Structures are given as structure tokens and as C-alpha cells.
PDB file of N, CA and C in Angstrom:
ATOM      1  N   UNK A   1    -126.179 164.782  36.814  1.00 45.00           N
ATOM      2  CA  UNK A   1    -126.956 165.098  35.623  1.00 45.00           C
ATOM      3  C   UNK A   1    -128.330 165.558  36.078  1.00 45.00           C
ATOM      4  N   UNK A   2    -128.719 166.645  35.641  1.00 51.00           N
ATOM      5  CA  UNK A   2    -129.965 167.338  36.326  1.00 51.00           C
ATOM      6  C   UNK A   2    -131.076 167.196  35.197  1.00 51.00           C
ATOM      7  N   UNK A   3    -132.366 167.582  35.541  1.00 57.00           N
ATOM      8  CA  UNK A   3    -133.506 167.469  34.859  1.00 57.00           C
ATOM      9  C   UNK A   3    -134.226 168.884  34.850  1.00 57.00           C
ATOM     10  N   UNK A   4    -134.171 169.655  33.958  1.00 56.00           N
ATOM     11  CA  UNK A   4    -135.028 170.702  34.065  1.00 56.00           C
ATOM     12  C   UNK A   4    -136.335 170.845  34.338  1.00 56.00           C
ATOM     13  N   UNK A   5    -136.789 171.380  35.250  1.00 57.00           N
ATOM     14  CA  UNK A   5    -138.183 171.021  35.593  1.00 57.00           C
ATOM     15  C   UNK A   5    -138.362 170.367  36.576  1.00 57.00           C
ATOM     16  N   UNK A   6    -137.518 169.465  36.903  1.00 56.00           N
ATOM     17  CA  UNK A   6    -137.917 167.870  37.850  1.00 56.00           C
ATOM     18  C   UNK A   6    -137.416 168.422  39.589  1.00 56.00           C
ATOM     19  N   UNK A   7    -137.596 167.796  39.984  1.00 54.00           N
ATOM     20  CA  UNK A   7    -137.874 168.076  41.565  1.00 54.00           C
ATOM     21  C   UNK A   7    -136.949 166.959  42.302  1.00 54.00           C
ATOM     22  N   UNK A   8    -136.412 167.023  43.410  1.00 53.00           N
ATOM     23  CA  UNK A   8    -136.298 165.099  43.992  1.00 53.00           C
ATOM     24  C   UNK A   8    -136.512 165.843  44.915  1.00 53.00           C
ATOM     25  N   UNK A   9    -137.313 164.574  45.346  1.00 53.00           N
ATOM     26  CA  UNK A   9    -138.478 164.383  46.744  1.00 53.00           C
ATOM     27  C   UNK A   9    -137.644 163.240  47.598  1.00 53.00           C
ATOM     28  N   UNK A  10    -136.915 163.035  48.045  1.00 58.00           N
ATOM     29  CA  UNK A  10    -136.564 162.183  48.984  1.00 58.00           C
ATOM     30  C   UNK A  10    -135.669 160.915  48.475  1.00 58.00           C
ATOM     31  N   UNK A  11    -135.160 161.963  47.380  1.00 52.00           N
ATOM     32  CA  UNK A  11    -133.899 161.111  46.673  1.00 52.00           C
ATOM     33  C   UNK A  11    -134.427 160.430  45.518  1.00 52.00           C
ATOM     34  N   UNK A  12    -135.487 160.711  45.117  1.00 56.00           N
ATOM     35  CA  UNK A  12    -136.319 160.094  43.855  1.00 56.00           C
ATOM     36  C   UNK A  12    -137.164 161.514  42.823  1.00 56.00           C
ATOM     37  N   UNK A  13    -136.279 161.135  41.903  1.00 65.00           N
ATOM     38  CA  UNK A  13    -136.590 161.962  40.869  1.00 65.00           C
ATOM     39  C   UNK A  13    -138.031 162.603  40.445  1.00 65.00           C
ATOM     40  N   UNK A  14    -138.403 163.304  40.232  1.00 78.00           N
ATOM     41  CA  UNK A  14    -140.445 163.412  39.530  1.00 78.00           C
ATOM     42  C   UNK A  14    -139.786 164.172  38.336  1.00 78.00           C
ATOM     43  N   UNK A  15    -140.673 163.352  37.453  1.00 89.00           N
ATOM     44  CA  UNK A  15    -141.229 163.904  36.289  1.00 89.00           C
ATOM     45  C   UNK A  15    -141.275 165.376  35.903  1.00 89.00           C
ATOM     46  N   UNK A  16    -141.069 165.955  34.739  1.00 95.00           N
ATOM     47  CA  UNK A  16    -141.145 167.761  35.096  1.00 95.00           C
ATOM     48  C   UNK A  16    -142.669 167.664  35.222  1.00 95.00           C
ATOM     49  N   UNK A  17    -143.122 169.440  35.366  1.00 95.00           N
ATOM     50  CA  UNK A  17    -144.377 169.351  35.709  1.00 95.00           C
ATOM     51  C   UNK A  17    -144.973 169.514  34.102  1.00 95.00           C
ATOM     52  N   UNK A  18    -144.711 169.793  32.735  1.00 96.00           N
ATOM     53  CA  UNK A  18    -145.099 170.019  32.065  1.00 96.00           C
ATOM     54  C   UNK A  18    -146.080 168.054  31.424  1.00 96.00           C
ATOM     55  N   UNK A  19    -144.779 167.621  31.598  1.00 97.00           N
ATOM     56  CA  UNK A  19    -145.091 165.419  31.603  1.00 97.00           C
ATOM     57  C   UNK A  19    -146.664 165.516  32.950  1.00 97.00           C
ATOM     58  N   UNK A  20    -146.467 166.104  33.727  1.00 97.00           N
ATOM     59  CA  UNK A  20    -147.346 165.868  34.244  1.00 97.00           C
ATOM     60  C   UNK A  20    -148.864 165.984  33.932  1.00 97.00           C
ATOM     61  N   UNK A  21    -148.400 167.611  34.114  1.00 98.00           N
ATOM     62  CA  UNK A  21    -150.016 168.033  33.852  1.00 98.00           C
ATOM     63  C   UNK A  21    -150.318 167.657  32.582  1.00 98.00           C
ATOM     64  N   UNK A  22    -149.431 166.694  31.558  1.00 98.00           N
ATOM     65  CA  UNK A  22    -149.881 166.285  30.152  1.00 98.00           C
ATOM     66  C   UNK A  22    -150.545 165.227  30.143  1.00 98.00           C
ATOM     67  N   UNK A  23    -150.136 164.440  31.412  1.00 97.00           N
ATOM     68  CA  UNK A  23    -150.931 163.528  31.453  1.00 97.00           C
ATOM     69  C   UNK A  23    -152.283 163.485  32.345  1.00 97.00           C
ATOM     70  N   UNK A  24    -152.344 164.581  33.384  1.00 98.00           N
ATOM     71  CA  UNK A  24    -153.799 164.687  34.360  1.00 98.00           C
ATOM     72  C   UNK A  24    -154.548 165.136  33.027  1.00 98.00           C
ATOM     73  N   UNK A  25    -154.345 165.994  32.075  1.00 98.00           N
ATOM     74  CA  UNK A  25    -155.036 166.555  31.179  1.00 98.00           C
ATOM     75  C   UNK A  25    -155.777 165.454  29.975  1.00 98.00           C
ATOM     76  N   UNK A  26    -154.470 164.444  30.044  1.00 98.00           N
ATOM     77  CA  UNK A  26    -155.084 163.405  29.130  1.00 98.00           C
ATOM     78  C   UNK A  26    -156.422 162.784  30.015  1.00 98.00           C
ATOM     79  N   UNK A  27    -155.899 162.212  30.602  1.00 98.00           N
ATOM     80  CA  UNK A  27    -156.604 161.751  31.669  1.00 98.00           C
ATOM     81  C   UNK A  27    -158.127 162.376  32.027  1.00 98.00           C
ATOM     82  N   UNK A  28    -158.168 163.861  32.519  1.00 98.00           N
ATOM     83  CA  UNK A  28    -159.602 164.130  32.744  1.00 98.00           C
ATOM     84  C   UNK A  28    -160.334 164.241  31.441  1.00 98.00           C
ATOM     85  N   UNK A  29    -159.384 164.742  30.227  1.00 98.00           N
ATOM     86  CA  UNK A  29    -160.209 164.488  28.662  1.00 98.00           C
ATOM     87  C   UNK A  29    -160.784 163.403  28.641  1.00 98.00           C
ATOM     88  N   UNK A  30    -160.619 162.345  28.461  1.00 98.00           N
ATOM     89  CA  UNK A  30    -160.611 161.177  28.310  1.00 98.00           C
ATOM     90  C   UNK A  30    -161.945 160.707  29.076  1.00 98.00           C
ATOM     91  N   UNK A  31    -162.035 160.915  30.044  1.00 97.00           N
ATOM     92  CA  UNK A  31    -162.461 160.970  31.708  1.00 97.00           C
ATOM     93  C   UNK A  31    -163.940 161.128  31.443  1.00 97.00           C
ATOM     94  N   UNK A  32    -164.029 162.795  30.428  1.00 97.00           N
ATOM     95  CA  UNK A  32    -165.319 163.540  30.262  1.00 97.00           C
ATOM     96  C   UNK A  32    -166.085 163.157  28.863  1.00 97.00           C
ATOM     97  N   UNK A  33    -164.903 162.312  27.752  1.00 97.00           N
ATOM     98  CA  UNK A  33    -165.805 161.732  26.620  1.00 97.00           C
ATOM     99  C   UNK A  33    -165.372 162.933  25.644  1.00 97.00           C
ATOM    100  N   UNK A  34    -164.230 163.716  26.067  1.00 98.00           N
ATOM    101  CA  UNK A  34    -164.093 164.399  25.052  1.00 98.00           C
ATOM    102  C   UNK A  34    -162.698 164.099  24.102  1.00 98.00           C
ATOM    103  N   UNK A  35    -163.004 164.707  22.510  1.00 98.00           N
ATOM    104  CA  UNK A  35    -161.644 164.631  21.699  1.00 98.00           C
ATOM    105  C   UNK A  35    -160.860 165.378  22.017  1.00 98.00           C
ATOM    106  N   UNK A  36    -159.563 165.641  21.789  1.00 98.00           N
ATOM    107  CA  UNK A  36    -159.039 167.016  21.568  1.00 98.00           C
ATOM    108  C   UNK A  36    -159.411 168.368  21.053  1.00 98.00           C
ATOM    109  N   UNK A  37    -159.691 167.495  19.845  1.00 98.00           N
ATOM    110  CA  UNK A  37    -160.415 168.884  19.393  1.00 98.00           C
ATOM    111  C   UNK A  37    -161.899 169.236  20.065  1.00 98.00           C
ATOM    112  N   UNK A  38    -162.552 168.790  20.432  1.00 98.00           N
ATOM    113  CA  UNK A  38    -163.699 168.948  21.306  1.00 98.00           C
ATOM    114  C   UNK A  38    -163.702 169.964  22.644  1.00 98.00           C
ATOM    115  N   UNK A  39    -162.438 169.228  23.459  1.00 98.00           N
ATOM    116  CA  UNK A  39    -161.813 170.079  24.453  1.00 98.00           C
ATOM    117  C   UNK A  39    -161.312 171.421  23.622  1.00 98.00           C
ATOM    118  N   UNK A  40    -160.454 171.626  22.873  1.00 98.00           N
ATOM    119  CA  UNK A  40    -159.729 172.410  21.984  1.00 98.00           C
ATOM    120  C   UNK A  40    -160.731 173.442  21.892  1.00 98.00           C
ATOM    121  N   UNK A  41    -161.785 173.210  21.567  1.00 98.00           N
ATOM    122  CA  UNK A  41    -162.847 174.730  20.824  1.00 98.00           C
ATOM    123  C   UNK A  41    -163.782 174.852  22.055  1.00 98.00           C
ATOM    124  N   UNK A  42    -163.918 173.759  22.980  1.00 98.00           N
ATOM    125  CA  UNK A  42    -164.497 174.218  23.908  1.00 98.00           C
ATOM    126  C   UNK A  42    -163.839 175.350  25.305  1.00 98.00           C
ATOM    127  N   UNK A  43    -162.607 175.181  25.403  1.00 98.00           N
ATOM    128  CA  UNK A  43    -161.197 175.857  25.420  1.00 98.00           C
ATOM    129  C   UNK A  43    -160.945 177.478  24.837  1.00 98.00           C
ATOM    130  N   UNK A  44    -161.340 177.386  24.081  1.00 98.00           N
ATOM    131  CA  UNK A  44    -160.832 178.731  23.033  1.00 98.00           C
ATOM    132  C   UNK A  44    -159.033 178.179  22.624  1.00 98.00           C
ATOM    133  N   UNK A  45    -158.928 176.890  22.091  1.00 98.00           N
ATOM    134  CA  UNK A  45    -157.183 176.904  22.298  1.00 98.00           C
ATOM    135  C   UNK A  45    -157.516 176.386  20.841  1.00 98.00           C
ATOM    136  N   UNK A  46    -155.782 175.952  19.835  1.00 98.00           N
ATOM    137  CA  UNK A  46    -156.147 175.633  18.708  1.00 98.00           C
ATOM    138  C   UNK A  46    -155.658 173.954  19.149  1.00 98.00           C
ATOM    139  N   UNK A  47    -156.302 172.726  18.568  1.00 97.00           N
ATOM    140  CA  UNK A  47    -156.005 171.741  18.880  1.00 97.00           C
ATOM    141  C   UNK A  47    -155.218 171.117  18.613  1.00 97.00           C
ATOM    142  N   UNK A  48    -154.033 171.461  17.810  1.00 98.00           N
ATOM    143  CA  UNK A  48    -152.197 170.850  18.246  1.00 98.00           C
ATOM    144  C   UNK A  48    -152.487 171.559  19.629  1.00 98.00           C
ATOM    145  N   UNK A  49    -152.345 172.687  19.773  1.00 98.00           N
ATOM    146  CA  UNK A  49    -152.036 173.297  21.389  1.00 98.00           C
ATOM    147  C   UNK A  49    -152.152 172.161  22.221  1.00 98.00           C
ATOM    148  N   UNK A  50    -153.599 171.555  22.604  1.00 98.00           N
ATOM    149  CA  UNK A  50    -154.259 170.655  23.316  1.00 98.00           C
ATOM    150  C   UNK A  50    -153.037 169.287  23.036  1.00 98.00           C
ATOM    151  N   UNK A  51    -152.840 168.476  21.894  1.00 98.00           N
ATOM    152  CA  UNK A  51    -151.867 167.795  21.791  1.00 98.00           C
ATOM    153  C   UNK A  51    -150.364 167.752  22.362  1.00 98.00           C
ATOM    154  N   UNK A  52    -149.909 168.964  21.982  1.00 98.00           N
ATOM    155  CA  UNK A  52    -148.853 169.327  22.578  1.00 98.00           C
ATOM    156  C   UNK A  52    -148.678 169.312  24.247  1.00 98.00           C
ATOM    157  N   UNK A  53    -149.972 170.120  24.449  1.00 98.00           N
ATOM    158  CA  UNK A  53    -149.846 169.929  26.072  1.00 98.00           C
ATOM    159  C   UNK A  53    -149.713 168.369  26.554  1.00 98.00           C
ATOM    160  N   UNK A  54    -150.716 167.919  26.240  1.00 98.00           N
ATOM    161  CA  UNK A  54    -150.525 166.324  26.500  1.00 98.00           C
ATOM    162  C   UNK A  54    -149.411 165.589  26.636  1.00 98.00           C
ATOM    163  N   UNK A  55    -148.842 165.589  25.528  1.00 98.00           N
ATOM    164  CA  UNK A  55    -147.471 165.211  25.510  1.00 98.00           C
ATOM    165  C   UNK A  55    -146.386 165.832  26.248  1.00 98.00           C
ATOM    166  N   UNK A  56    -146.682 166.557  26.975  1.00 97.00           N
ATOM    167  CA  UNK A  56    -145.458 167.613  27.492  1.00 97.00           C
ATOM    168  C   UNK A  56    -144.854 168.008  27.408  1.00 97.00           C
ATOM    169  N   UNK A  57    -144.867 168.557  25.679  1.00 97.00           N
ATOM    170  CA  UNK A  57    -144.060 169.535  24.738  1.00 97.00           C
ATOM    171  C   UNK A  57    -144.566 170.933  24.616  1.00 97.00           C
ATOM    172  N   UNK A  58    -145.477 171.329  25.954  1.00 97.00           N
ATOM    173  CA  UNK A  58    -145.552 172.853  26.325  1.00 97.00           C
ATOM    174  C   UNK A  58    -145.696 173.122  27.252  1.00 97.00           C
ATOM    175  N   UNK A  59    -145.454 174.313  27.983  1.00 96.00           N
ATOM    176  CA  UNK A  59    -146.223 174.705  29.594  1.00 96.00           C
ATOM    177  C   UNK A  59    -147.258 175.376  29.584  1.00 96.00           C
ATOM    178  N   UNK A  60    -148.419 175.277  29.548  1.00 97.00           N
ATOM    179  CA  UNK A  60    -149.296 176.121  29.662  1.00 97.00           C
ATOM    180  C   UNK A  60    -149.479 177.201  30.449  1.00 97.00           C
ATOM    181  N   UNK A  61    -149.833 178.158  30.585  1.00 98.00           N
ATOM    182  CA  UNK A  61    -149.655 179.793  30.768  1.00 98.00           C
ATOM    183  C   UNK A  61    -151.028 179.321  31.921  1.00 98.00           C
ATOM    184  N   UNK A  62    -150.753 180.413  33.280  1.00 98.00           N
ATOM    185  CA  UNK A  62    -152.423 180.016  34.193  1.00 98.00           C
ATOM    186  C   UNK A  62    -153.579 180.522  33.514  1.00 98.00           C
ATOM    187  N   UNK A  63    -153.528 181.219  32.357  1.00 98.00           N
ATOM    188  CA  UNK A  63    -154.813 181.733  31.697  1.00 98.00           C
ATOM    189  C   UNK A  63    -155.277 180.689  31.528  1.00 98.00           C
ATOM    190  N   UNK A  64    -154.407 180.010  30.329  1.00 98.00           N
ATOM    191  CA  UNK A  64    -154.553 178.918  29.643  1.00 98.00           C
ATOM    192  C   UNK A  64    -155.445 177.490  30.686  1.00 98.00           C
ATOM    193  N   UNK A  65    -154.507 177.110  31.816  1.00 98.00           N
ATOM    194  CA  UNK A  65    -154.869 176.148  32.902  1.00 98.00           C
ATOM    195  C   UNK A  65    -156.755 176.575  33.098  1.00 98.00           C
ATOM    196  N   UNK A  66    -156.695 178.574  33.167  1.00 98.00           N
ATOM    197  CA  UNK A  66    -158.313 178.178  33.818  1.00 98.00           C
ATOM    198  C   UNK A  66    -158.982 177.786  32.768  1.00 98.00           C
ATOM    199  N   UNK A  67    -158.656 178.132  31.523  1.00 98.00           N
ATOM    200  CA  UNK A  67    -159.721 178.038  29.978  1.00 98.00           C
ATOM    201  C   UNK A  67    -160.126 176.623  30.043  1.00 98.00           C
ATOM    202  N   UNK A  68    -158.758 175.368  30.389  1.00 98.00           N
ATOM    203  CA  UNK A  68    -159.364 174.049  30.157  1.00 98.00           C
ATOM    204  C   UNK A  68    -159.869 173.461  31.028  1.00 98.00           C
ATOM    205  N   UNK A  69    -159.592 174.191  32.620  1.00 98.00           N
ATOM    206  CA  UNK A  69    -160.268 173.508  33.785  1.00 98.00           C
ATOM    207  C   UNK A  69    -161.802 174.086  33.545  1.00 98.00           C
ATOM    208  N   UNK A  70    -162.140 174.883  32.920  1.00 98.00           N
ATOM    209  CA  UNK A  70    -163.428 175.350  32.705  1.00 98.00           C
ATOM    210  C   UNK A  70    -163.970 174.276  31.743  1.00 98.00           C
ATOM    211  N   UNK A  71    -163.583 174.144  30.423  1.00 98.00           N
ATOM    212  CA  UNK A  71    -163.978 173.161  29.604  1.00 98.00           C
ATOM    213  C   UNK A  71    -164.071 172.200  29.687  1.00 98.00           C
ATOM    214  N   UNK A  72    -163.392 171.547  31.000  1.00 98.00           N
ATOM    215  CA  UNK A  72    -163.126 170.333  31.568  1.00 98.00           C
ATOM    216  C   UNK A  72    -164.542 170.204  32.683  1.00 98.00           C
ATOM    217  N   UNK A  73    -165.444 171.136  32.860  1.00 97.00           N
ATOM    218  CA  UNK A  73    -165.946 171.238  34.100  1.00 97.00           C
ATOM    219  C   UNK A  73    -165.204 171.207  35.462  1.00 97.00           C
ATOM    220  N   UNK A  74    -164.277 171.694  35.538  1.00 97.00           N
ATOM    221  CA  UNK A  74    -163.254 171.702  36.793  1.00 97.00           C
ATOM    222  C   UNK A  74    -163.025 173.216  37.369  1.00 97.00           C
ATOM    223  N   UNK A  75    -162.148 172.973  38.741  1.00 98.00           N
ATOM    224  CA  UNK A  75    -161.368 174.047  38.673  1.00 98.00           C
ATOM    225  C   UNK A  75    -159.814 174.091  38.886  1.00 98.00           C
ATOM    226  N   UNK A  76    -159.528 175.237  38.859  1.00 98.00           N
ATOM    227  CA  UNK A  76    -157.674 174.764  38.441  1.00 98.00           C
ATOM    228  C   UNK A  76    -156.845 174.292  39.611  1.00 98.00           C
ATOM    229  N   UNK A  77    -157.891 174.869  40.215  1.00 98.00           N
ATOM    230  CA  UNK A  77    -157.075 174.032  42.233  1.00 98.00           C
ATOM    231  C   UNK A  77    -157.399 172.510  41.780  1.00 98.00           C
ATOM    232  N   UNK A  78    -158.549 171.736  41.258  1.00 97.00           N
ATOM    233  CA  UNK A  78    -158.443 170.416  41.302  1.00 97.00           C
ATOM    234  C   UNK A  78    -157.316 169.928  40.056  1.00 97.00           C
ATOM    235  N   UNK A  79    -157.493 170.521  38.886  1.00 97.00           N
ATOM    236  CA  UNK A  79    -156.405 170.367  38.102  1.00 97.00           C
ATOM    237  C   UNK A  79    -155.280 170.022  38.520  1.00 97.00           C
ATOM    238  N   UNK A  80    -154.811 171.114  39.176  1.00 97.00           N
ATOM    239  CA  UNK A  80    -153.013 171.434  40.005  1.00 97.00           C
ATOM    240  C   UNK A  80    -153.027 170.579  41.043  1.00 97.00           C
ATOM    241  N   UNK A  81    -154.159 170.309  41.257  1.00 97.00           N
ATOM    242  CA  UNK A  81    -153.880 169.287  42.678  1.00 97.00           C
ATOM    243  C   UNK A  81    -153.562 167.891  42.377  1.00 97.00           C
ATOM    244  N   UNK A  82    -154.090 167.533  41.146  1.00 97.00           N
ATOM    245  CA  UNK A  82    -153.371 166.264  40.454  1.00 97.00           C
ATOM    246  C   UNK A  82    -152.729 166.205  39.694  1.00 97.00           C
ATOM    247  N   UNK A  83    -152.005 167.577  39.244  1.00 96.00           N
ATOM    248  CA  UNK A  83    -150.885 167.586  38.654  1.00 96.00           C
ATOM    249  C   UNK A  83    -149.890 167.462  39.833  1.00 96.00           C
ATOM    250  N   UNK A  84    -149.825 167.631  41.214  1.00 94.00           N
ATOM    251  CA  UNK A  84    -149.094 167.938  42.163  1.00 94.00           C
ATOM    252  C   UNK A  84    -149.091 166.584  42.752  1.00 94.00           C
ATOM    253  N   UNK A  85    -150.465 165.303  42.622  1.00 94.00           N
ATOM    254  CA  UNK A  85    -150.689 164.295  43.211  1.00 94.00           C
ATOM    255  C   UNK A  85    -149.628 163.327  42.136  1.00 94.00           C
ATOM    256  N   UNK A  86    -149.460 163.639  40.783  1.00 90.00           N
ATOM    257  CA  UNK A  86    -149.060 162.843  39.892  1.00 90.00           C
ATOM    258  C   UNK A  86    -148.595 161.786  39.874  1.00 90.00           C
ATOM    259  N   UNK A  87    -147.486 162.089  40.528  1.00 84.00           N
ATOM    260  CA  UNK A  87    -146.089 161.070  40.824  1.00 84.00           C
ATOM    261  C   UNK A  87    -146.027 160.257  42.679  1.00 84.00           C
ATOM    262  N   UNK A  88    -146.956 160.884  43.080  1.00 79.00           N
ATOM    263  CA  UNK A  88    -146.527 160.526  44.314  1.00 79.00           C
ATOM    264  C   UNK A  88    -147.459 158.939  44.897  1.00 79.00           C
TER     265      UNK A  88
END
């Protein structure tokens, strides 16, 4: 039974990457004192979008990744790098 998205690393399943980066995203929001919607307009995104991502009921597009690593004060290499650190 396979997992779309998911990876195995050494016989142990990961998370897809969309669960992931839903949660580094919660996480640095959270992190910086911002709402969703706060992030959301600071973003240019509409704020279900921002929700949705979270939850990992979307993939975000790399446009998208730089808009919130910007709003986030980040950049998308540190983003991806803890979306990539997630599980491990």
C-alpha cells in the first residue's frame, strides 16, 4: 500500500511533503506572532490559502514558497530546509 507523496528512508515511511511544509509553516507563523490572516495579506495570498497550506490540503507553487518565506522574514532555502529536516 503506497503513499502518494511519501518517501521511505530506510524502511520508514515520511510524511508527504505537502503535511510537512504545513506544519514548518505553522510553526514559523506562530514563531513570528503572526495570524493567518496577517501572514495571508502580508503574502499577497487569500487566507483559506494560508489554512489550507497548513493543513496539507495544498502544494504550494515555488512562487508561492518565496511570497511567504518573504513575509515570514526568511528565505526559501531555510523554509525547504525544514521542510526537508521535518521528519528526520
Amino acid at each position: 500500500i503506497g503513499c502518494t507523496g511519501c518517501i521511505s528512508r530506510a524502511g520508514a515511511a515520511v510524511r508527504p511533503i505537502q503535511e510537512r511544509f504545513g506544519e514548518v509553516l505553522r510553526r514559523r507563523r506562530e514563531a513570528a506572532g503572526q495570524s493567518q490572516e496577517a501572514l495571508a495579506a502580508e503574502a499577497g495570498l487569500h487566507r483559506n490559502y494560508v489554512g489550507l497550506l497548513e493543513r496539507g490540503k495544498r502544494i504550494p507553487s515555488i512562487l508561492v514558497v518565496e511570497k511567504l518565506a518573504a513575509a515570514l522574514g526568511t528565505t526559501m532555502a531555510s523554509l525547504m530546509r525544514s521542510v526537508e529536516q521535518a521528519d528526520q
